[in-house]
Amino acid sequence: RPEGGVGRMMPGETPPAPAGTAAVGGPCANCGVLQQNINEYVAALIALKQKMIDGDRLLTEYEQKCTDILSFSICISALRCQVEEMLQKILPLEKCQEELGSLKAELEEKKVCL
């Protein structure tokens, strides 16, 4: 803000003392407060940046897990299709096995009769 002008105040900042009231030979009373505020804002910005980095990392991990889940879902669907195909092949074989069992029993009866 321009010297002597009315500008925006930052939280924790006090208005500047009127001209000519600052202690001679030392920094004004507001310099320490201003430096403390700057330090706090810098620390808050650093913390925010770290949270953004952490958030990006978590988002990347989440996206990877979603991709993995989609891949697993595709594999599961393919396996289900294979199981259905196998069941369709097994059913006729089971019927054949039953018929063979009946024929075997019939042959055993004829063998006994002979």
PDB file of C-alpha atoms in Angstrom, residues 19-111:
ATOM      1  CA  ALA A  19       4.215  10.206  10.540  1.00  0.00           C
ATOM      2  CA  GLY A  20       6.824  11.377  12.984  1.00  0.00           C
ATOM      3  CA  THR A  21       5.763   9.131  15.867  1.00  0.00           C
ATOM      4  CA  ALA A  22       8.032   6.137  15.137  1.00  0.00           C
ATOM      5  CA  ALA A  23      10.938   5.637  17.499  1.00  0.00           C
ATOM      6  CA  VAL A  24      14.101   7.116  16.124  1.00  0.00           C
ATOM      7  CA  GLY A  25      16.887   4.683  15.315  1.00  0.00           C
ATOM      8  CA  GLY A  26      14.774   1.502  15.529  1.00  0.00           C
ATOM      9  CA  PRO A  27      12.152  -0.290  13.539  1.00  0.00           C
ATOM     10  CA  CYS A  28       8.577   0.767  14.004  1.00  0.00           C
ATOM     11  CA  ALA A  29       6.424  -1.219  16.402  1.00  0.00           C
ATOM     12  CA  ASN A  30       4.434  -2.674  13.528  1.00  0.00           C
ATOM     13  CA  CYS A  31       7.478  -4.251  11.843  1.00  0.00           C
ATOM     14  CA  GLY A  32       7.663  -7.048  14.404  1.00  0.00           C
ATOM     15  CA  VAL A  33       3.934  -7.736  14.099  1.00  0.00           C
ATOM     16  CA  LEU A  34       4.174  -7.616  10.314  1.00  0.00           C
ATOM     17  CA  GLN A  35       7.135 -10.021  10.303  1.00  0.00           C
ATOM     18  CA  GLN A  36       5.258 -12.397  12.609  1.00  0.00           C
ATOM     19  CA  ASN A  37       2.213 -12.269  10.326  1.00  0.00           C
ATOM     20  CA  ILE A  38       4.381 -12.926   7.285  1.00  0.00           C
ATOM     21  CA  ASN A  39       5.996 -15.890   9.020  1.00  0.00           C
ATOM     22  CA  GLU A  40       2.569 -17.279   9.935  1.00  0.00           C
ATOM     23  CA  TYR A  41       1.284 -16.839   6.371  1.00  0.00           C
ATOM     24  CA  VAL A  42       4.381 -18.519   4.930  1.00  0.00           C
ATOM     25  CA  ALA A  43       3.989 -21.434   7.351  1.00  0.00           C
ATOM     26  CA  ALA A  44       0.292 -21.715   6.420  1.00  0.00           C
ATOM     27  CA  LEU A  45       1.165 -21.660   2.701  1.00  0.00           C
ATOM     28  CA  ILE A  46       3.809 -24.359   3.187  1.00  0.00           C
ATOM     29  CA  ALA A  47       1.301 -26.506   5.110  1.00  0.00           C
ATOM     30  CA  LEU A  48      -1.303 -25.942   2.388  1.00  0.00           C
ATOM     31  CA  LYS A  49       1.186 -26.903  -0.320  1.00  0.00           C
ATOM     32  CA  GLN A  50       2.032 -30.120   1.561  1.00  0.00           C
ATOM     33  CA  LYS A  51      -1.676 -30.913   1.889  1.00  0.00           C
ATOM     34  CA  MET A  52      -2.082 -30.375  -1.853  1.00  0.00           C
ATOM     35  CA  ILE A  53       0.845 -32.715  -2.549  1.00  0.00           C
ATOM     36  CA  ASP A  54      -0.619 -35.306  -0.172  1.00  0.00           C
ATOM     37  CA  GLY A  55      -4.041 -34.860  -1.786  1.00  0.00           C
ATOM     38  CA  ASP A  56      -2.582 -35.368  -5.268  1.00  0.00           C
ATOM     39  CA  ARG A  57      -0.807 -38.528  -4.076  1.00  0.00           C
ATOM     40  CA  LEU A  58      -4.003 -39.893  -2.525  1.00  0.00           C
ATOM     41  CA  LEU A  59      -5.954 -39.039  -5.673  1.00  0.00           C
ATOM     42  CA  THR A  60      -3.401 -40.880  -7.812  1.00  0.00           C
ATOM     43  CA  GLU A  61      -3.603 -43.921  -5.522  1.00  0.00           C
ATOM     44  CA  TYR A  62      -7.419 -43.784  -5.649  1.00  0.00           C
ATOM     45  CA  GLU A  63      -7.413 -43.587  -9.453  1.00  0.00           C
ATOM     46  CA  GLN A  64      -5.034 -46.573  -9.610  1.00  0.00           C
ATOM     47  CA  LYS A  65      -7.313 -48.573  -7.315  1.00  0.00           C
ATOM     48  CA  CYS A  66     -10.323 -47.686  -9.475  1.00  0.00           C
ATOM     49  CA  THR A  67      -8.397 -48.858 -12.558  1.00  0.00           C
ATOM     50  CA  ASP A  68      -7.478 -52.076 -10.741  1.00  0.00           C
ATOM     51  CA  ILE A  69     -11.109 -52.651  -9.730  1.00  0.00           C
ATOM     52  CA  LEU A  70     -12.252 -52.120 -13.321  1.00  0.00           C
ATOM     53  CA  SER A  71      -9.615 -54.568 -14.525  1.00  0.00           C
ATOM     54  CA  PHE A  72     -10.692 -57.114 -11.894  1.00  0.00           C
ATOM     55  CA  SER A  73     -14.327 -56.670 -12.922  1.00  0.00           C
ATOM     56  CA  ILE A  74     -13.437 -57.406 -16.534  1.00  0.00           C
ATOM     57  CA  CYS A  75     -11.494 -60.522 -15.465  1.00  0.00           C
ATOM     58  CA  ILE A  76     -14.398 -61.679 -13.289  1.00  0.00           C
ATOM     59  CA  SER A  77     -16.823 -61.275 -16.198  1.00  0.00           C
ATOM     60  CA  ALA A  78     -14.533 -63.276 -18.457  1.00  0.00           C
ATOM     61  CA  LEU A  79     -14.228 -66.008 -15.805  1.00  0.00           C
ATOM     62  CA  ARG A  80     -18.008 -66.130 -15.391  1.00  0.00           C
ATOM     63  CA  CYS A  81     -18.370 -66.667 -19.140  1.00  0.00           C
ATOM     64  CA  GLN A  82     -15.815 -69.474 -19.000  1.00  0.00           C
ATOM     65  CA  VAL A  83     -17.649 -71.107 -16.074  1.00  0.00           C
ATOM     66  CA  GLU A  84     -20.939 -70.920 -17.989  1.00  0.00           C
ATOM     67  CA  GLU A  85     -19.302 -72.528 -21.033  1.00  0.00           C
ATOM     68  CA  MET A  86     -17.847 -75.294 -18.868  1.00  0.00           C
ATOM     69  CA  LEU A  87     -21.233 -75.939 -17.245  1.00  0.00           C
ATOM     70  CA  GLN A  88     -22.855 -76.210 -20.662  1.00  0.00           C
ATOM     71  CA  LYS A  89     -20.215 -78.789 -21.637  1.00  0.00           C
ATOM     72  CA  ILE A  90     -20.531 -80.703 -18.347  1.00  0.00           C
ATOM     73  CA  LEU A  91     -24.325 -81.152 -18.423  1.00  0.00           C
ATOM     74  CA  PRO A  92     -24.321 -83.436 -21.516  1.00  0.00           C
ATOM     75  CA  LEU A  93     -21.410 -85.375 -20.049  1.00  0.00           C
ATOM     76  CA  GLU A  94     -23.336 -85.956 -16.833  1.00  0.00           C
ATOM     77  CA  LYS A  95     -26.271 -87.293 -18.860  1.00  0.00           C
ATOM     78  CA  CYS A  96     -23.913 -89.590 -20.741  1.00  0.00           C
ATOM     79  CA  GLN A  97     -22.481 -90.803 -17.444  1.00  0.00           C
ATOM     80  CA  GLU A  98     -25.963 -91.596 -16.175  1.00  0.00           C
ATOM     81  CA  GLU A  99     -26.730 -93.508 -19.371  1.00  0.00           C
ATOM     82  CA  LEU A 100     -23.457 -95.400 -19.069  1.00  0.00           C
ATOM     83  CA  GLY A 101     -24.308 -96.284 -15.493  1.00  0.00           C
ATOM     84  CA  SER A 102     -27.692 -97.629 -16.614  1.00  0.00           C
ATOM     85  CA  LEU A 103     -26.098 -99.615 -19.459  1.00  0.00           C
ATOM     86  CA  LYS A 104     -23.477-101.011 -17.102  1.00  0.00           C
ATOM     87  CA  ALA A 105     -26.163-102.136 -14.664  1.00  0.00           C
ATOM     88  CA  GLU A 106     -28.120-103.672 -17.533  1.00  0.00           C
ATOM     89  CA  LEU A 107     -25.019-105.511 -18.762  1.00  0.00           C
ATOM     90  CA  GLU A 108     -24.318-106.783 -15.257  1.00  0.00           C
ATOM     91  CA  GLU A 109     -27.861-108.188 -15.097  1.00  0.00           C
ATOM     92  CA  LYS A 110     -27.444-109.902 -18.472  1.00  0.00           C
ATOM     93  CA  LYS A 111     -24.061-111.239 -17.416  1.00  0.00           C
TER      94      LYS A 111
END
